[in-house]
Coordinates of C-alpha atoms in Angstrom, one line a residue:
M170 CA -13.3 -19.5 -4.0
A171 CA -14.7 -20.8 -7.8
F172 CA -12.3 -21.1 -10.9
G173 CA -12.2 -18.0 -12.8
S174 CA -12.6 -15.6 -9.9
S175 CA -10.3 -12.3 -10.4
V176 CA -7.9 -11.5 -7.7
A177 CA -7.6 -8.0 -6.7
S178 CA -4.6 -6.0 -8.1
V179 CA -1.8 -5.4 -5.8
S180 CA 0.2 -2.0 -6.1
T181 CA 4.1 -2.8 -6.5
P182 CA 4.5 -5.9 -3.8
S183 CA 7.6 -5.8 -2.1
N184 CA 7.6 -9.4 -1.1
S185 CA 9.3 -11.7 -3.8
S186 CA 8.3 -14.8 -1.9
I187 CA 4.9 -16.1 -1.3
A188 CA 5.1 -16.7 2.2
P189 CA 7.5 -15.2 5.0
N190 CA 9.0 -18.5 6.1
D191 CA 9.6 -19.8 2.5
H192 CA 13.4 -20.9 2.2
N193 CA 15.7 -18.7 0.0
V194 CA 17.7 -21.2 -1.6
A195 CA 21.7 -20.6 -2.0
S196 CA 23.4 -19.6 -5.3
A197 CA 20.2 -20.0 -7.6
G198 CA 22.4 -18.6 -10.6
N199 CA 22.9 -15.1 -12.8
D200 CA 20.1 -15.4 -14.9
G201 CA 16.6 -16.5 -15.7
I202 CA 15.5 -19.9 -14.1
S203 CA 13.8 -22.0 -16.8
S204 CA 13.0 -24.9 -15.1
L205 CA 13.0 -26.8 -11.6
T206 CA 13.1 -30.4 -11.4
W207 CA 12.8 -33.1 -8.4
S208 CA 14.1 -36.2 -8.0
P209 CA 11.4 -38.9 -7.9
K210 CA 13.6 -40.8 -5.2
S211 CA 14.8 -38.3 -2.8
N212 CA 14.3 -34.4 -2.2
H213 CA 17.4 -33.5 -4.5
L214 CA 16.4 -30.5 -6.5
V215 CA 18.0 -29.5 -9.9
S216 CA 17.3 -26.1 -11.6
T217 CA 18.5 -24.8 -15.2
N218 CA 19.0 -21.2 -16.3
W219 CA 19.9 -18.9 -18.9
D220 CA 23.4 -18.5 -17.9
G221 CA 24.3 -21.9 -18.8
G222 CA 24.2 -23.9 -15.4
V223 CA 22.4 -26.8 -14.1
R224 CA 22.6 -26.6 -10.6
C225 CA 21.8 -29.4 -7.8
W226 CA 20.6 -28.9 -4.0
E227 CA 20.2 -31.3 -1.3
C228 CA 16.7 -30.0 0.7
Y229 CA 15.3 -31.0 4.0
D230 CA 12.0 -30.4 5.7
N231 CA 12.4 -30.4 9.6
N232 CA 8.9 -29.7 11.1
A233 CA 8.4 -27.2 8.2
Q234 CA 11.8 -25.6 8.5
I235 CA 13.4 -26.3 5.2
Q236 CA 17.1 -26.1 4.3
A237 CA 18.5 -26.3 0.7
L238 CA 22.5 -27.4 0.6
P239 CA 24.3 -26.7 -2.8
K240 CA 25.5 -29.9 -4.0
A241 CA 27.3 -29.5 -7.5
Q242 CA 26.6 -27.8 -10.8
V243 CA 27.6 -28.5 -14.2
N244 CA 27.1 -26.1 -17.3
H245 CA 26.4 -26.6 -20.9
E246 CA 28.8 -25.9 -23.5
G247 CA 30.0 -22.0 -24.2
Q248 CA 27.6 -21.1 -21.1
S249 CA 24.8 -21.7 -23.6
P250 CA 21.2 -21.1 -22.0
V251 CA 19.5 -24.4 -20.6
L252 CA 15.8 -24.5 -20.7
C253 CA 14.6 -27.8 -19.5
S254 CA 15.4 -30.4 -17.1
A255 CA 14.0 -34.4 -16.3
F256 CA 15.2 -37.0 -13.5
S257 CA 15.5 -40.8 -14.5
A258 CA 13.4 -42.9 -12.8
D259 CA 16.1 -44.0 -10.3
G260 CA 17.0 -40.4 -9.5
A261 CA 20.8 -40.9 -10.3
K262 CA 20.7 -38.9 -13.8
V263 CA 19.5 -35.5 -14.8
F264 CA 19.0 -35.1 -18.4
T265 CA 18.8 -31.5 -20.1
G266 CA 18.5 -29.5 -23.3
G267 CA 19.0 -26.2 -24.2
A268 CA 19.9 -23.2 -27.0
D269 CA 23.1 -25.4 -27.8
K270 CA 20.8 -27.6 -29.5
A271 CA 21.9 -30.6 -27.6
V272 CA 20.4 -33.4 -25.0
R273 CA 22.5 -34.2 -22.3
M274 CA 23.1 -36.5 -19.4
W275 CA 24.4 -35.9 -16.1
T276 CA 25.0 -38.7 -13.2
L277 CA 25.1 -37.1 -10.0
G278 CA 28.0 -37.7 -7.7
Q279 CA 30.3 -37.4 -10.9
E280 CA 32.0 -34.5 -12.2
P281 CA 31.9 -34.6 -16.0
P282 CA 35.0 -33.7 -18.3
N283 CA 35.4 -30.0 -18.2
G284 CA 32.3 -29.9 -16.1
I285 CA 29.8 -30.2 -19.3
P286 CA 27.5 -32.8 -19.0
Q287 CA 27.7 -36.2 -21.7
Q288 CA 25.7 -35.3 -24.7
I289 CA 23.5 -38.1 -25.8
G290 CA 21.6 -36.3 -28.4
A291 CA 21.3 -33.1 -30.6
H292 CA 18.5 -31.6 -32.6
N293 CA 18.9 -29.0 -35.2
S294 CA 17.5 -26.0 -33.2
P295 CA 17.2 -25.5 -29.5
V296 CA 15.7 -28.3 -27.2
K297 CA 12.7 -26.9 -25.4
S298 CA 11.7 -29.7 -23.2
V299 CA 12.9 -32.9 -22.1
G300 CA 11.3 -35.7 -20.4
Y301 CA 12.1 -39.3 -19.2
L302 CA 10.2 -42.4 -19.9
P303 CA 10.2 -44.7 -17.0
T304 CA 8.4 -47.7 -19.0
T305 CA 11.2 -48.0 -21.6
N306 CA 14.0 -46.1 -19.6
M307 CA 14.2 -43.7 -22.7
V308 CA 14.7 -40.1 -23.0
V309 CA 12.5 -38.2 -25.1
S310 CA 13.2 -34.4 -26.2
G311 CA 11.1 -31.5 -28.2
G312 CA 12.8 -29.3 -30.2
W313 CA 12.3 -25.9 -32.1
D314 CA 13.4 -27.9 -35.4
N315 CA 9.5 -29.4 -35.2
M316 CA 11.2 -32.8 -34.1
L317 CA 10.3 -35.1 -31.1
K318 CA 13.3 -37.8 -30.4
F319 CA 13.5 -40.8 -28.6
W320 CA 16.9 -41.3 -27.2
D321 CA 18.8 -44.4 -25.6
A322 CA 21.9 -42.9 -23.9
R323 CA 23.8 -45.9 -24.5
Q324 CA 23.5 -44.7 -28.5
S325 CA 24.4 -41.9 -30.4
T326 CA 21.6 -41.9 -33.0
P327 CA 17.6 -41.5 -32.0
A328 CA 15.7 -44.9 -31.3
M329 CA 12.8 -43.0 -32.6
E330 CA 12.1 -39.4 -34.4
I331 CA 8.5 -38.3 -34.8
Q332 CA 8.0 -35.0 -37.1
L333 CA 5.6 -32.4 -35.1
P334 CA 3.2 -30.2 -36.7
E335 CA 5.1 -27.1 -35.4
R336 CA 7.9 -26.2 -32.7
C337 CA 7.7 -28.0 -29.4
Y338 CA 6.5 -25.4 -26.8
D339 CA 6.3 -28.2 -23.7
L340 CA 5.8 -31.8 -23.2
D341 CA 5.4 -33.7 -19.9
V342 CA 5.4 -37.2 -19.3
Q343 CA 3.3 -39.5 -16.9
Q344 CA 4.1 -43.2 -16.6
S345 CA 3.1 -44.2 -20.1
L346 CA 1.4 -40.8 -21.1
L347 CA 3.3 -38.4 -23.2
V348 CA 1.8 -35.1 -23.9
V349 CA 3.1 -32.6 -26.5
A350 CA 2.0 -28.9 -26.7
C351 CA 3.3 -27.3 -30.1
A352 CA 3.1 -23.6 -31.7
G353 CA 0.0 -23.3 -33.6
R354 CA -2.2 -24.5 -30.5
H355 CA -1.5 -28.1 -31.7
I356 CA -1.6 -30.6 -28.8
I357 CA -0.6 -34.4 -29.3
S358 CA -0.8 -37.1 -26.9
Y359 CA 1.3 -40.7 -27.1
D360 CA 1.2 -43.9 -25.4
V361 CA 4.7 -44.8 -24.9
Q362 CA 4.1 -48.0 -23.0
G363 CA 6.4 -49.4 -25.4
Q364 CA 7.3 -48.2 -29.1
P365 CA 5.9 -44.7 -28.9
R366 CA 2.3 -44.5 -30.6
E367 CA 0.1 -41.6 -31.3
H368 CA -3.1 -41.6 -29.4
S369 CA -4.6 -38.3 -30.2
R370 CA -4.2 -35.3 -32.0
K371 CA -6.4 -32.1 -31.1
E372 CA -5.9 -28.2 -31.0
S373 CA -5.8 -26.6 -27.6
P374 CA -9.4 -25.4 -26.0
L375 CA -7.5 -22.1 -25.6
K376 CA -7.7 -19.4 -28.1
F377 CA -3.9 -18.1 -27.5
Q378 CA -0.8 -19.6 -27.6
T379 CA 0.4 -22.1 -25.4
R380 CA 2.9 -21.8 -22.6
C381 CA 3.1 -24.9 -20.4
I382 CA 1.4 -28.6 -20.5
A383 CA 1.0 -31.1 -17.5
A384 CA -0.3 -34.8 -17.5
F385 CA -2.6 -35.6 -15.0
P386 CA -1.1 -38.1 -12.6
D387 CA -3.9 -40.6 -13.3
M388 CA -3.1 -40.1 -17.2
T389 CA -6.7 -39.4 -18.1
G390 CA -5.7 -36.0 -19.2
F391 CA -3.6 -33.0 -18.9
S392 CA -3.7 -29.4 -18.1
V393 CA -2.4 -26.6 -20.7
G394 CA -1.8 -22.9 -19.8
S395 CA -1.8 -20.0 -22.4
I396 CA -0.2 -16.7 -22.5
E397 CA -3.7 -15.2 -21.7
G398 CA -3.9 -16.2 -18.4
R399 CA -6.4 -19.2 -18.7
V400 CA -5.9 -23.0 -18.3
G401 CA -8.0 -25.7 -20.0
V402 CA -8.4 -29.0 -18.5
H403 CA -9.0 -31.9 -20.9
Y404 CA -9.7 -35.7 -20.7
L405 CA -8.2 -38.1 -22.9
Q406 CA -10.9 -40.8 -22.2
K407 CA -14.3 -40.4 -20.7
V408 CA -14.4 -40.2 -17.0
R409 CA -17.6 -40.3 -15.3
G410 CA -18.9 -36.6 -14.6
K411 CA -16.1 -35.1 -15.4
D412 CA -16.0 -33.1 -18.6
P413 CA -13.5 -30.8 -20.4
F414 CA -13.5 -27.0 -19.2
A415 CA -11.5 -23.9 -19.1
F416 CA -11.1 -21.2 -16.5
K417 CA -9.3 -17.4 -16.3
C418 CA -6.5 -17.1 -13.9
H419 CA -3.1 -14.9 -13.7
R420 CA -5.0 -11.7 -14.0
Q421 CA -4.8 -8.4 -12.4
D422 CA -8.0 -6.2 -13.4
T423 CA -8.0 -5.6 -17.1
N424 CA -4.2 -7.0 -16.9
V425 CA -3.7 -10.5 -18.3
F426 CA -0.5 -12.4 -17.5
S427 CA 1.1 -15.8 -19.1
V428 CA 0.6 -18.9 -17.4
N429 CA 4.2 -20.2 -17.0
A430 CA 4.1 -23.4 -15.3
I431 CA 1.5 -26.1 -13.9
A432 CA 2.5 -28.6 -11.5
F433 CA 0.7 -31.3 -10.2
H434 CA 0.8 -32.7 -6.8
K435 CA 0.5 -36.2 -6.1
F436 CA -3.0 -35.7 -4.7
G437 CA -4.3 -35.0 -8.1
T438 CA -4.6 -31.2 -7.3
F439 CA -2.1 -28.5 -9.4
A440 CA -0.3 -25.4 -8.9
T441 CA -0.4 -22.9 -11.7
V442 CA 2.3 -20.0 -11.7
G443 CA 2.5 -16.7 -13.5
S444 CA 4.1 -13.8 -15.1
D445 CA 1.7 -11.5 -12.5
G446 CA 4.5 -13.2 -9.6
V447 CA 1.4 -15.4 -8.3
V448 CA 0.8 -18.9 -7.2
N449 CA -2.6 -20.6 -7.0
F450 CA -3.4 -24.2 -5.9
W451 CA -6.5 -25.6 -7.5
D452 CA -8.6 -28.4 -7.3
K453 CA -9.9 -29.4 -10.8
D454 CA -12.5 -32.5 -9.9
N455 CA -14.2 -29.7 -7.4
K456 CA -13.7 -26.9 -9.5
Q457 CA -12.3 -24.9 -6.8
R458 CA -9.3 -22.7 -5.8
L459 CA -7.7 -24.2 -3.0
K460 CA -5.3 -21.3 -1.9
G461 CA -4.3 -18.3 -3.4
F462 CA -0.8 -16.4 -2.3
P463 CA -0.1 -12.9 -2.2
Q464 CA 1.5 -11.6 -5.1
T465 CA 5.0 -11.1 -5.7
N466 CA 7.4 -8.5 -6.6
R467 CA 8.8 -10.6 -9.7
P468 CA 7.4 -13.0 -12.2
I469 CA 7.5 -16.9 -11.5
S470 CA 9.1 -18.8 -14.0
C471 CA 8.6 -22.4 -13.3
A472 CA 7.6 -24.3 -9.9
N473 CA 7.5 -28.1 -9.1
F474 CA 6.4 -30.5 -6.1
N475 CA 8.7 -32.9 -4.5
A476 CA 8.0 -36.6 -4.8
E477 CA 6.4 -36.5 -1.3
G478 CA 4.1 -33.3 -1.8
N479 CA 5.5 -31.3 1.2
M480 CA 7.7 -29.1 -0.3
F481 CA 6.9 -26.8 -3.6
A482 CA 9.9 -25.2 -5.4
Y483 CA 9.3 -21.7 -7.5
A484 CA 11.6 -19.6 -9.3
S485 CA 11.2 -15.7 -8.7
S486 CA 12.7 -14.6 -11.9
Y487 CA 12.3 -13.1 -15.3
A488 CA 10.7 -15.4 -17.7
W489 CA 11.9 -14.2 -21.0
G490 CA 8.7 -14.4 -22.5
K491 CA 8.8 -10.8 -23.7
G492 CA 12.7 -11.1 -24.7
S493 CA 15.4 -9.0 -24.2
A494 CA 13.7 -5.5 -24.4
H495 CA 11.5 -6.0 -21.0
Y496 CA 14.5 -7.5 -19.3
T497 CA 16.5 -5.3 -16.6
P498 CA 19.9 -6.2 -16.1
G499 CA 20.7 -6.9 -12.3
T500 CA 17.1 -8.2 -11.5
P501 CA 17.8 -11.1 -9.0
N502 CA 16.6 -14.6 -9.9
E503 CA 15.8 -16.4 -6.6
I504 CA 14.8 -20.1 -5.9
Y505 CA 12.3 -20.3 -3.1
I506 CA 10.9 -23.6 -1.3
H507 CA 7.5 -23.5 0.4
H508 CA 6.4 -26.2 2.9
T509 CA 3.1 -27.6 1.8
P510 CA 1.0 -28.9 4.6
D511 CA -1.9 -31.2 3.4
E512 CA -4.6 -28.6 4.4
E513 CA -3.3 -26.3 1.6
I514 CA -3.2 -28.5 -1.2
R515 CA -5.7 -31.5 -0.2
P516 CA -9.2 -31.6 -2.3
K517 CA -11.7 -30.4 -0.4
G518 CA -14.0 -32.9 1.9
S519 CA -11.1 -35.1 1.1
N520 CA -9.4 -37.3 4.3
R521 CA -6.2 -38.4 1.9
T522 CA -3.2 -37.9 3.7
R523 CA 0.2 -38.6 2.8

C-alpha cells in the first residue's frame, strides 16, 4: 500500500495486541509507559513509566515463541515519572531522565542504594529525552528548560551545555549524528564525532507540533512525527534519487491521531505507532507501507526493535498527550513483544537477510 493511504476505521476493537501470538510482558507497571529501549548487545529490554519505575526483562525468541523474564527494577526518587531511557554502547548501563529533573545511571546487575539509580546530571526542568554517544562515551540529555547537556558519568558538572531555541520534545542518536526536536517545530542536527558541533537547523516540514524524531541508521537524515498524524522524511545530505517528503498516517476517517514514536529497523525500514492504537511498518526508500496491523483498543505510546531485528516491543498504554482530563484510572498498561520475520520488515524487492 502506498504512503498516505487511509485505513478503514474499526469500531471499538477488543484486542490490545497487534497479533494474537504477541507475548504479553509480565510486571509492566502501574501507570503510563513512556519509553522502551533494547540493549545493543543483548536482548535485555528496559521500560520507563509514569509510576517512577525503570524495569528490565531478559527476552528470548525460540522459533518465534517469545519469553520475557523480569530481571530487576529501580525507581526515580519520590516515584517521580520517568520519561526516557538509553543504553550504553556495551549494554552494561541504562541512563534515564524524568520529572525529578535528574539524569540517572543504573548499572545492570547492581542494586543501587534505596533502589534509586545514581544521579549523574540535572536540569532546571523535567528531562524529556536522553541518548548515548558511542563516539565519546558521553550521555546527552534534553530538557524542558531549553537546554541540551552532555555528561561524563565521572563528573558532576556537564562537559558541555547548548541553549536550545525551545523545550526539547525528543532526541535521537545514531553513531556520530544527534538530532533534536524542539517546541516551535525547531529541528537541529549535531555532529557528535568529537566535541558536539551544530550541523544544521531547520523548521520541521510538518505544520503541527512535533511528537517524535528518529535518525536514519545510515545517518543521512531523519524521520519526524507530529500530533497531526503525519511523518516527514528529511535528508541532511544529498542522496542520489532521494528527496524529502511527508505522508499521512494514523488517521481513522476524519479523525487524526498523534504519531507517538518512530522506530528504525537495521534494514533501514521503520515502524510508526500512534494514539489510534495502530502499528505500521514502512519502507521510506520505496515509499511503501510494508505492513499495517489491526487497530488495538488503546493508544500505543512507544516502541522499539531489538538489535537483531527479530523482536518488536510496543506499549499499549495511555500516552498522556491529552493530559489528566482524558485519563481513565485503572486503564491497563501493557507491553507486548511481536516476533518480526524478515518478510514483514524487509524492503520490497530486497534479498537482504539478517
